[in-house]
Coordinates of N, CA and C in Angstrom, one line a residue:
Chain W
K464 N -80.9 124.1 -3.6 CA -79.8 123.9 -2.9 C -79.1 123.2 -3.9
Q465 N -77.4 123.6 -4.1 CA -76.6 122.9 -4.9 C -76.4 121.4 -4.2
E466 N -76.2 120.7 -5.0 CA -75.4 119.5 -4.7 C -74.6 118.9 -5.9
V467 N -73.4 118.4 -5.2 CA -72.3 117.7 -6.1 C -72.3 116.4 -6.3
T468 N -72.0 115.8 -7.1 CA -71.8 114.1 -7.6 C -70.6 114.2 -7.9
Q469 N -70.0 113.1 -7.8 CA -68.8 112.7 -8.4 C -69.2 110.9 -9.2
I470 N -68.8 110.7 -10.4 CA -68.4 109.6 -10.4 C -67.6 109.2 -11.6
P471 N -66.7 108.0 -11.2 CA -67.3 107.2 -10.1 C -67.0 107.4 -8.7
A472 N -67.2 106.5 -7.9 CA -66.9 106.2 -6.4 C -65.2 106.1 -6.3
A473 N -65.4 105.0 -7.0 CA -63.7 104.3 -7.0 C -63.4 104.0 -8.4
L474 N -61.8 104.3 -9.0 CA -61.4 103.8 -9.7 C -60.0 103.1 -9.6
S475 N -59.5 102.2 -10.7 CA -58.6 101.8 -10.4 C -58.0 101.5 -11.8
V476 N -56.9 101.7 -12.4 CA -56.3 101.5 -13.7 C -54.9 101.4 -13.7
P477 N -54.6 100.5 -14.6 CA -52.8 100.4 -14.5 C -51.9 101.7 -14.9
E478 N -51.2 101.3 -14.5 CA -50.4 103.0 -14.7 C -49.9 102.9 -16.2
G479 N -50.2 104.6 -16.5 CA -49.3 104.6 -18.0 C -51.3 104.9 -18.5
E480 N -52.0 104.6 -18.1 CA -53.5 105.0 -18.3 C -53.7 106.5 -18.4
N481 N -54.4 107.1 -19.3 CA -55.4 108.4 -19.0 C -56.6 107.9 -19.0
L482 N -56.8 109.3 -17.6 CA -58.2 108.3 -16.9 C -59.0 109.8 -17.3
V483 N -60.7 109.7 -16.9 CA -61.1 111.0 -16.8 C -61.7 111.0 -15.2
L484 N -62.2 111.6 -14.6 CA -62.7 111.9 -13.7 C -64.3 113.0 -13.4
N485 N -65.4 112.6 -13.2 CA -66.4 113.3 -13.6 C -67.2 113.7 -12.4
C486 N -67.4 115.3 -12.4 CA -68.1 116.0 -11.4 C -69.4 116.9 -12.1
S487 N -70.3 116.8 -11.0 CA -71.9 117.5 -11.9 C -72.4 118.0 -10.5
F488 N -72.8 119.2 -11.0 CA -73.8 119.9 -10.0 C -74.7 120.4 -10.4
T489 N -75.7 120.6 -9.6 CA -77.0 120.9 -9.8 C -77.7 122.5 -10.0
D490 N -76.8 123.2 -9.7 CA -77.1 124.8 -9.9 C -76.2 125.6 -11.1
S491 N -76.3 125.8 -12.0 CA -75.5 126.2 -12.5 C -74.8 127.8 -12.3
A492 N -75.2 128.4 -11.3 CA -74.8 129.4 -10.9 C -73.6 129.4 -10.3
I493 N -72.5 129.2 -10.6 CA -71.2 128.9 -9.4 C -70.4 130.0 -9.7
Y494 N -69.5 130.3 -9.3 CA -68.7 131.6 -9.2 C -67.1 130.7 -9.5
N495 N -66.7 129.2 -9.2 CA -65.6 128.5 -9.5 C -66.1 127.4 -9.3
L496 N -65.0 126.5 -9.3 CA -65.1 125.1 -9.6 C -63.7 124.4 -8.6
Q497 N -63.3 123.8 -8.1 CA -62.1 123.8 -7.7 C -61.8 121.9 -7.7
W498 N -60.4 121.6 -8.2 CA -60.6 120.3 -7.7 C -59.2 120.0 -6.8
F499 N -59.5 119.0 -5.9 CA -58.4 118.9 -5.1 C -58.2 117.1 -4.8
R500 N -56.9 117.1 -4.2 CA -56.2 115.7 -4.4 C -56.2 115.7 -2.2
Q501 N -57.0 114.2 -2.3 CA -56.3 114.0 -0.8 C -56.0 112.6 -0.4
D502 N -54.7 112.4 0.3 CA -54.5 111.7 0.8 C -55.0 110.7 1.9
P503 N -54.8 109.5 2.1 CA -55.6 108.8 3.6 C -55.1 110.0 4.5
G504 N -56.2 110.1 5.5 CA -56.1 111.1 6.7 C -55.0 112.7 6.2
K505 N -55.2 112.8 5.2 CA -54.4 113.9 5.3 C -55.4 115.1 4.6
G506 N -54.7 116.4 4.8 CA -55.5 117.5 4.1 C -55.7 117.8 2.8
L507 N -56.1 118.7 2.3 CA -56.4 118.9 0.8 C -55.3 119.6 0.4
T508 N -54.7 119.0 -1.0 CA -54.1 119.7 -2.1 C -54.9 120.0 -3.2
S509 N -54.9 121.5 -3.3 CA -55.6 122.4 -4.3 C -55.0 121.8 -5.8
L510 N -55.6 121.5 -6.9 CA -54.8 120.9 -8.1 C -55.6 122.0 -9.3
L511 N -56.5 122.5 -9.3 CA -57.2 123.4 -10.4 C -58.0 124.3 -9.6
L512 N -58.0 125.6 -10.3 CA -59.0 126.1 -10.0 C -59.9 126.9 -11.0
I513 N -61.1 126.5 -11.4 CA -61.5 127.1 -12.7 C -62.6 128.1 -12.6
Q514 N -62.6 129.4 -13.0 CA -63.6 130.4 -12.7 C -64.6 130.2 -13.6
S515 N -65.7 130.8 -13.3 CA -67.0 130.5 -14.3 C -66.9 130.8 -15.4
S516 N -66.0 131.8 -15.5 CA -65.4 132.5 -17.2 C -65.1 131.5 -17.9
Q517 N -64.2 130.7 -17.5 CA -63.1 130.2 -18.2 C -63.6 128.8 -18.3
R518 N -63.0 127.9 -19.7 CA -63.6 126.3 -19.7 C -62.5 125.0 -19.4
E519 N -61.4 125.7 -18.9 CA -60.3 124.9 -18.6 C -59.2 125.4 -18.4
Q520 N -58.7 124.7 -17.3 CA -57.3 125.0 -16.5 C -56.5 123.6 -17.2
T521 N -55.4 124.0 -17.1 CA -54.2 123.0 -17.0 C -52.8 123.2 -16.1
S522 N -52.5 122.0 -15.9 CA -51.2 121.8 -14.9 C -50.6 120.2 -15.1
G523 N -49.7 121.1 -16.0 CA -48.8 119.5 -16.0 C -49.7 117.9 -16.3
R524 N -49.7 117.2 -16.0 CA -50.5 115.9 -16.6 C -51.7 116.1 -16.1
L525 N -52.5 117.1 -15.8 CA -53.4 117.5 -15.5 C -54.7 119.0 -16.1
N526 N -55.6 118.3 -16.3 CA -56.1 119.3 -17.4 C -58.0 119.0 -16.8
A527 N -58.4 120.6 -16.1 CA -59.6 120.3 -16.0 C -60.6 121.1 -16.9
S528 N -61.8 120.7 -17.1 CA -62.5 121.6 -18.0 C -63.8 121.4 -16.9
L529 N -64.9 122.8 -18.0 CA -66.1 123.2 -17.6 C -66.7 123.8 -17.9
D530 N -68.2 122.7 -17.9 CA -69.1 123.2 -18.6 C -70.7 123.5 -17.7
K531 N -70.3 124.9 -17.5 CA -71.1 125.5 -16.5 C -72.4 125.2 -16.7
S532 N -73.4 125.6 -17.9 CA -74.4 125.4 -18.5 C -75.2 124.0 -18.5
S533 N -74.2 123.0 -18.4 CA -74.4 121.5 -18.3 C -74.7 120.8 -16.8
G534 N -73.2 122.1 -16.1 CA -73.2 121.3 -14.5 C -72.4 120.5 -15.0
R535 N -71.3 120.5 -15.5 CA -70.5 119.6 -15.7 C -69.2 120.1 -15.3
S536 N -67.9 119.1 -14.4 CA -66.7 119.5 -14.8 C -65.5 118.0 -15.4
T537 N -64.8 117.8 -15.2 CA -63.8 116.9 -15.9 C -62.5 117.1 -15.4
L538 N -62.3 115.8 -14.9 CA -60.3 116.2 -14.7 C -59.4 115.2 -15.2
Y539 N -59.2 115.5 -16.3 CA -58.2 114.3 -17.0 C -56.7 114.1 -16.6
I540 N -56.4 112.8 -16.0 CA -55.0 112.6 -15.8 C -54.4 112.1 -16.9
A541 N -53.6 112.5 -17.5 CA -52.5 112.0 -18.6 C -51.6 111.2 -17.9
A542 N -51.3 109.8 -18.6 CA -50.4 109.1 -18.7 C -50.0 108.9 -16.7
S543 N -51.3 108.3 -16.5 CA -51.1 108.0 -14.7 C -50.2 107.0 -14.1
Q544 N -49.4 108.1 -12.7 CA -48.5 106.9 -11.8 C -49.0 106.6 -10.9
P545 N -48.2 105.6 -10.6 CA -48.7 105.2 -9.0 C -49.0 106.1 -7.7
G546 N -48.1 107.2 -8.3 CA -48.3 108.3 -6.9 C -49.3 109.2 -7.2
D547 N -50.3 109.0 -8.1 CA -51.3 109.6 -8.6 C -52.6 108.9 -7.6
S548 N -52.2 107.8 -6.8 CA -53.4 107.3 -6.5 C -53.6 107.7 -4.9
A549 N -54.8 108.1 -5.4 CA -55.6 109.4 -3.8 C -56.8 109.7 -4.2
T550 N -57.8 110.2 -3.2 CA -59.1 110.5 -3.6 C -58.9 111.4 -4.2
Y551 N -59.9 112.1 -4.9 CA -60.0 113.6 -6.1 C -61.3 114.3 -5.3
L552 N -61.3 115.0 -5.1 CA -62.6 116.0 -5.1 C -63.0 117.1 -5.8
C553 N -64.2 117.0 -6.0 CA -64.3 118.4 -6.6 C -65.6 119.0 -5.7
A554 N -65.4 120.9 -6.0 CA -65.7 121.8 -5.1 C -66.2 122.7 -5.6
V555 N -67.5 123.3 -5.7 CA -68.0 124.4 -6.2 C -68.1 125.6 -5.2
D556 N -67.9 126.6 -5.5 CA -68.4 127.9 -4.8 C -69.4 128.4 -5.3
S557 N -70.9 128.8 -4.8 CA -71.7 129.0 -5.3 C -72.1 130.5 -4.8
S558 N -71.1 131.0 -4.0 CA -71.5 132.8 -3.2 C -70.8 133.2 -3.0
N559 N -69.5 133.1 -4.1 CA -68.2 134.0 -3.9 C -67.5 134.2 -2.5
T560 N -68.0 133.6 -1.5 CA -67.6 133.5 -0.5 C -66.6 132.8 0.4
G561 N -66.4 131.8 -0.7 CA -65.2 130.7 0.1 C -65.8 129.9 0.4
K562 N -67.2 129.4 0.7 CA -67.8 128.7 1.5 C -67.7 127.3 0.2
L563 N -67.2 126.3 0.3 CA -67.5 125.3 -0.8 C -68.2 124.0 -0.3
I564 N -69.0 123.4 -1.8 CA -69.7 122.6 -1.6 C -69.2 121.1 -2.3
F565 N -68.9 120.1 -1.7 CA -68.0 119.2 -2.1 C -68.7 118.1 -2.7
G566 N -68.3 117.5 -3.6 CA -68.7 116.0 -4.1 C -67.9 115.0 -3.2
Q567 N -68.7 113.8 -3.3 CA -68.1 113.0 -2.1 C -66.8 112.0 -2.7
G568 N -66.3 112.6 -4.0 CA -64.9 112.3 -4.2 C -64.8 111.0 -5.2
T569 N -63.5 111.0 -5.6 CA -63.2 109.4 -6.6 C -62.0 109.2 -5.7
T570 N -62.2 107.7 -5.7 CA -60.7 107.4 -5.1 C -60.0 106.7 -6.2
L571 N -58.8 107.1 -6.4 CA -58.0 106.5 -7.7 C -56.9 105.6 -7.0
Q572 N -57.1 104.4 -7.9 CA -56.1 103.3 -7.5 C -54.9 103.7 -8.9
V573 N -53.9 103.7 -9.0 CA -53.0 103.6 -10.0 C -52.7 102.2 -9.9
K574 N -52.1 101.1 -10.6 CA -51.9 99.9 -10.2 C -50.5 100.2 -11.0
P575 N -49.0 99.6 -10.3 CA -47.9 99.7 -11.2 C -47.6 98.1 -12.2
Chain T
G592 N -45.8 130.2 -1.5 CA -47.4 130.4 -1.5 C -48.1 130.6 -0.1
A593 N -49.5 131.0 -0.4 CA -50.1 131.0 1.3 C -50.1 129.5 1.8
V594 N -49.7 129.4 3.3 CA -50.3 128.3 3.9 C -50.8 128.5 5.2
V595 N -52.0 127.4 5.2 CA -52.4 127.4 6.2 C -52.2 126.3 7.2
S596 N -51.9 126.9 8.6 CA -51.3 125.8 9.5 C -52.4 125.2 10.7
Q597 N -52.6 124.0 10.8 CA -53.6 123.4 11.3 C -53.0 122.4 12.7
H598 N -53.4 122.2 14.0 CA -53.1 121.8 14.9 C -53.7 121.5 16.0
P599 N -54.1 120.3 16.8 CA -52.8 119.2 16.8 C -53.0 118.1 15.3
S600 N -52.6 117.7 14.6 CA -53.0 116.8 13.6 C -53.6 115.2 14.4
R601 N -53.6 115.0 15.2 CA -54.4 114.1 15.7 C -54.8 114.2 17.3
V602 N -56.4 113.9 17.7 CA -56.2 114.0 19.1 C -56.6 112.8 19.6
I603 N -56.3 112.2 20.1 CA -57.2 111.1 21.5 C -58.0 111.7 22.7
C604 N -59.0 111.8 23.0 CA -59.4 112.1 24.4 C -60.4 111.2 24.6
K605 N -60.8 111.3 26.2 CA -61.8 110.5 26.7 C -63.1 111.3 26.5
S606 N -64.3 110.9 26.4 CA -65.4 110.9 26.8 C -65.7 112.3 27.7
G607 N -66.5 113.3 27.1 CA -66.7 114.5 28.1 C -65.5 115.7 28.3
T608 N -64.7 115.6 27.6 CA -63.2 116.4 27.6 C -63.5 117.4 26.4
S609 N -62.9 118.5 26.1 CA -63.1 119.2 25.3 C -61.9 119.8 24.7
V610 N -61.9 119.5 23.3 CA -60.8 119.7 22.7 C -60.6 121.0 21.8
K611 N -59.3 121.3 21.8 CA -59.8 122.9 20.7 C -58.4 122.6 19.8
I612 N -58.8 123.3 18.8 CA -58.0 123.0 17.0 C -57.9 124.0 16.6
E613 N -56.4 124.5 16.6 CA -56.2 125.7 16.0 C -55.7 125.7 14.4
C614 N -56.3 126.8 13.9 CA -56.1 126.9 12.3 C -55.4 128.5 12.4
R615 N -54.3 128.5 11.5 CA -53.6 129.8 11.6 C -53.2 129.9 10.4
S616 N -53.1 131.3 9.4 CA -52.5 131.5 8.2 C -51.1 132.7 8.8
L617 N -50.2 131.6 7.7 CA -49.0 132.0 8.2 C -48.4 133.4 7.8
D618 N -48.3 133.2 6.5 CA -48.0 134.4 5.7 C -49.0 135.3 4.8
F619 N -50.0 135.7 5.9 CA -51.3 136.4 5.1 C -52.3 136.4 6.3
Q620 N -53.0 137.4 5.9 CA -54.1 137.8 6.9 C -55.4 137.4 6.5
A621 N -56.3 136.3 7.3 CA -57.3 136.2 6.8 C -58.8 136.4 7.7
T622 N -59.5 137.1 7.3 CA -60.6 137.7 7.9 C -61.6 136.4 8.2
T623 N -61.8 135.8 7.3 CA -62.4 134.7 7.1 C -62.0 133.3 7.2
M624 N -62.4 132.4 8.1 CA -61.8 131.1 7.6 C -62.8 130.0 7.9
F625 N -62.8 128.8 7.4 CA -64.0 127.8 7.1 C -63.8 126.8 7.8
W626 N -64.8 126.1 8.6 CA -64.4 124.4 8.8 C -65.4 123.6 8.9
Y627 N -64.4 122.8 8.1 CA -65.4 121.7 7.8 C -65.0 120.0 8.6
R628 N -66.2 119.3 8.3 CA -65.6 117.9 9.1 C -65.8 116.9 8.2
Q629 N -65.0 115.9 8.0 CA -65.5 115.0 7.0 C -65.3 113.5 7.9
F630 N -66.5 112.8 7.5 CA -66.3 111.4 8.3 C -65.9 110.3 7.2
P631 N -65.4 109.0 8.2 CA -64.6 108.0 7.0 C -65.1 108.0 5.7
K632 N -64.8 108.1 4.8 CA -65.1 107.5 3.1 C -66.5 108.5 3.0
K633 N -66.6 110.0 3.7 CA -67.3 110.4 3.5 C -66.7 112.3 2.9
S634 N -67.6 112.9 2.2 CA -67.3 114.4 1.7 C -67.3 115.1 3.0
L635 N -66.3 116.3 2.6 CA -66.5 117.5 3.7 C -67.6 118.2 3.9
M636 N -68.3 118.4 4.5 CA -69.2 119.3 4.9 C -69.0 120.4 5.9
L637 N -69.2 121.6 5.2 CA -69.0 122.7 5.9 C -69.5 123.0 7.4
M638 N -69.3 123.2 8.6 CA -69.5 123.3 9.7 C -70.2 124.4 10.0
A639 N -68.9 125.9 9.4 CA -69.3 127.4 10.3 C -68.0 128.2 9.6
T640 N -68.4 129.1 9.5 CA -67.7 130.1 8.7 C -67.3 131.0 10.0
S641 N -65.7 131.0 9.8 CA -65.1 132.0 11.1 C -64.9 133.2 10.4
N642 N -65.1 134.4 11.5 CA -65.3 135.5 11.0 C -64.6 136.6 12.2
E643 N -63.0 137.0 11.4 CA -62.6 137.7 12.9 C -63.3 139.0 13.2
G644 N -63.1 139.1 14.7 CA -63.9 140.3 15.2 C -65.4 140.2 15.5
S645 N -66.0 139.1 15.1 CA -67.6 138.9 15.1 C -67.5 137.6 15.2
K646 N -69.3 137.4 15.7 CA -69.4 135.3 15.6 C -69.2 135.0 14.4
A647 N -69.5 133.7 14.6 CA -69.0 132.6 13.3 C -70.4 132.6 13.2
T648 N -70.7 132.0 11.5 CA -71.9 132.0 11.2 C -72.0 130.2 10.8
Y649 N -72.9 129.8 11.3 CA -73.0 127.8 11.4 C -73.7 127.4 10.5
E650 N -73.5 126.8 10.2 CA -74.6 125.8 9.1 C -75.6 125.0 9.6
Q651 N -76.8 125.3 8.9 CA -77.8 124.3 9.6 C -77.6 123.0 10.4
G652 N -78.3 122.8 11.2 CA -77.9 121.7 11.8 C -76.1 121.2 13.0
V653 N -76.0 122.5 13.1 CA -74.4 122.6 13.1 C -74.8 123.3 14.9
E654 N -74.2 122.3 15.9 CA -74.6 123.3 17.3 C -73.7 124.2 17.8
K655 N -74.0 125.0 17.8 CA -73.4 126.3 18.0 C -72.0 126.2 19.8
D656 N -73.0 125.6 20.4 CA -72.8 125.2 21.8 C -71.7 124.3 21.8
K657 N -71.6 123.5 21.2 CA -71.0 121.9 20.8 C -69.8 122.6 20.2
F658 N -69.7 123.4 18.9 CA -68.4 123.5 18.5 C -68.5 125.2 18.3
L659 N -67.7 125.5 19.4 CA -67.2 126.9 19.8 C -66.2 127.6 18.9
I660 N -66.6 128.8 17.8 CA -65.7 129.1 17.5 C -65.3 130.3 17.7
N661 N -63.8 130.3 17.8 CA -63.1 131.7 18.1 C -62.2 132.4 16.9
H662 N -62.6 133.5 16.5 CA -61.7 134.1 15.3 C -61.3 135.2 15.9
A663 N -60.3 135.4 17.0 CA -59.8 136.6 17.6 C -58.6 137.5 16.9
S664 N -58.3 136.9 16.2 CA -57.1 137.9 15.5 C -57.0 137.4 13.9
L665 N -56.6 138.4 13.1 CA -56.8 138.2 11.5 C -55.7 136.6 11.2
T666 N -54.8 136.5 11.8 CA -54.2 135.1 11.5 C -54.6 133.9 12.5
L667 N -55.6 133.7 13.3 CA -56.1 132.5 14.1 C -57.1 132.8 14.1
S668 N -57.8 131.5 13.9 CA -59.2 130.8 14.4 C -59.1 129.5 14.9
T669 N -60.2 129.3 16.2 CA -59.9 128.0 16.8 C -61.2 127.2 16.8
L670 N -61.4 126.2 17.2 CA -62.5 125.6 16.8 C -62.5 124.5 18.1
T671 N -63.5 124.7 19.3 CA -63.1 123.5 20.2 C -64.6 122.7 20.2
V672 N -64.2 121.4 20.2 CA -65.4 120.7 20.3 C -65.3 120.6 22.2
T673 N -67.0 121.2 22.9 CA -67.0 120.8 24.0 C -67.3 119.7 24.4
S674 N -67.1 119.4 25.7 CA -67.8 117.7 26.1 C -67.8 117.1 24.9
A675 N -66.5 116.6 24.3 CA -66.6 115.6 23.2 C -67.4 114.3 23.4
H676 N -67.8 113.3 22.7 CA -68.4 112.2 22.7 C -68.2 111.6 21.7
P677 N -68.1 110.1 21.5 CA -67.5 109.5 20.9 C -68.3 109.7 18.9
E678 N -69.1 110.1 19.1 CA -69.9 110.4 17.7 C -69.4 111.6 17.1
D679 N -68.5 112.5 18.2 CA -67.7 113.6 17.8 C -66.6 113.4 16.8
S680 N -66.3 112.1 17.0 CA -64.9 111.7 16.2 C -65.3 111.7 14.7
S681 N -64.2 112.5 14.6 CA -64.1 112.9 12.8 C -63.1 113.5 12.4
F682 N -62.6 113.9 11.2 CA -61.4 114.5 10.7 C -62.1 116.1 10.8
Y683 N -61.6 116.8 11.2 CA -61.6 118.6 10.9 C -60.8 119.4 10.3
I684 N -60.9 120.0 9.7 CA -60.1 120.5 8.6 C -60.6 122.2 8.4
C685 N -59.7 123.0 8.5 CA -60.1 124.3 8.3 C -59.3 124.7 6.6
S686 N -59.8 125.8 6.4 CA -59.5 126.4 5.2 C -59.4 128.3 5.5
A687 N -58.8 129.1 4.5 CA -58.9 130.0 4.5 C -58.6 130.4 2.9
P688 N -59.2 131.7 2.2 CA -59.1 132.2 1.1 C -57.5 132.6 1.0
G689 N -56.8 132.7 0.2 CA -55.9 133.4 0.0 C -56.2 134.8 -0.6
P690 N -54.5 135.6 -0.1 CA -54.5 137.2 0.1 C -55.0 137.5 -0.9
R691 N -55.0 137.0 -2.4 CA -55.3 137.9 -3.8 C -57.2 137.4 -4.3
S692 N -57.3 138.5 -4.6 CA -59.1 138.1 -5.0 C -58.9 137.0 -6.1
N693 N -59.9 135.9 -5.9 CA -59.9 135.0 -7.0 C -59.3 133.8 -7.1
E694 N -58.6 133.8 -5.9 CA -57.3 132.9 -5.6 C -58.1 131.7 -4.7
K695 N -57.3 130.6 -5.4 CA -57.9 129.2 -4.8 C -57.7 129.6 -3.2
L696 N -58.6 128.4 -2.4 CA -58.4 128.3 -0.9 C -57.6 127.5 -0.6
F697 N -56.9 128.1 0.7 CA -55.9 126.8 0.8 C -56.6 126.7 2.6
F698 N -55.8 125.3 2.0 CA -56.6 124.2 3.1 C -55.1 124.0 4.4
G699 N -56.3 123.8 6.0 CA -55.1 122.9 6.6 C -54.9 121.6 6.5
S700 N -53.9 121.2 7.0 CA -53.8 119.3 7.0 C -54.4 118.5 7.7
G701 N -55.6 119.0 8.8 CA -56.7 118.5 8.8 C -56.4 117.9 10.3
T702 N -57.5 117.6 11.5 CA -57.0 117.0 12.6 C -58.1 115.8 12.9
Q703 N -57.6 114.6 13.1 CA -58.2 113.3 13.1 C -58.7 113.4 14.9
L704 N -59.7 113.4 15.3 CA -60.0 113.7 16.6 C -61.1 112.4 16.8
S705 N -60.6 111.6 17.7 CA -60.8 110.5 18.4 C -61.1 110.3 19.7
V706 N -62.7 110.6 20.0 CA -63.1 110.3 21.1 C -63.5 109.0 22.0
L707 N -62.9 108.5 22.9 CA -62.8 107.4 23.8 C -64.3 107.4 24.3

């Protein structure tokens, strides 16, 4: 059974710092992995989608990497801003059906 | 881009009542939609897969009679929480695959259900 774990559960950094969020999954047989952002009481915004054949994806200040063999993904946020404060979730699709298994999330606070 | 609309965004109801949540794909067709629930400070857990024109597929431990799912058209799926109780209070959110293959999933904005 696929399990997704995110470390740390919470993170607080000063504005301008570069940071890395970690995601690990137990079964390397995945089709894709997605990183999402969730603001309190709100829905999810997809940030980056990495297909199983890809190693990384970049969007602006965000870079996500995928090492399928080791069951790990990282989300790198460069030059963090207070507006980046949110909960970040990673999720894997192990069945290519769109059914996602989510990690518990990392709640990020960027202090001005 | 593709948009998934979910409403209501917030519902407060008395124990014993039923609540319907709608999830619509606004500019694309979705033969499949997914329903998740999220408890405070917890992650999202898949409840069921909604299939247009056929019965929904429920995850283990999810009561079919409690959480009724209807996917009557290619753009609308509904989740009805029947005879809601306080323990059903949660954040419910739907998603749909985008219109193109290997495209990311699109999520609704979620519904916060509070049962008194």
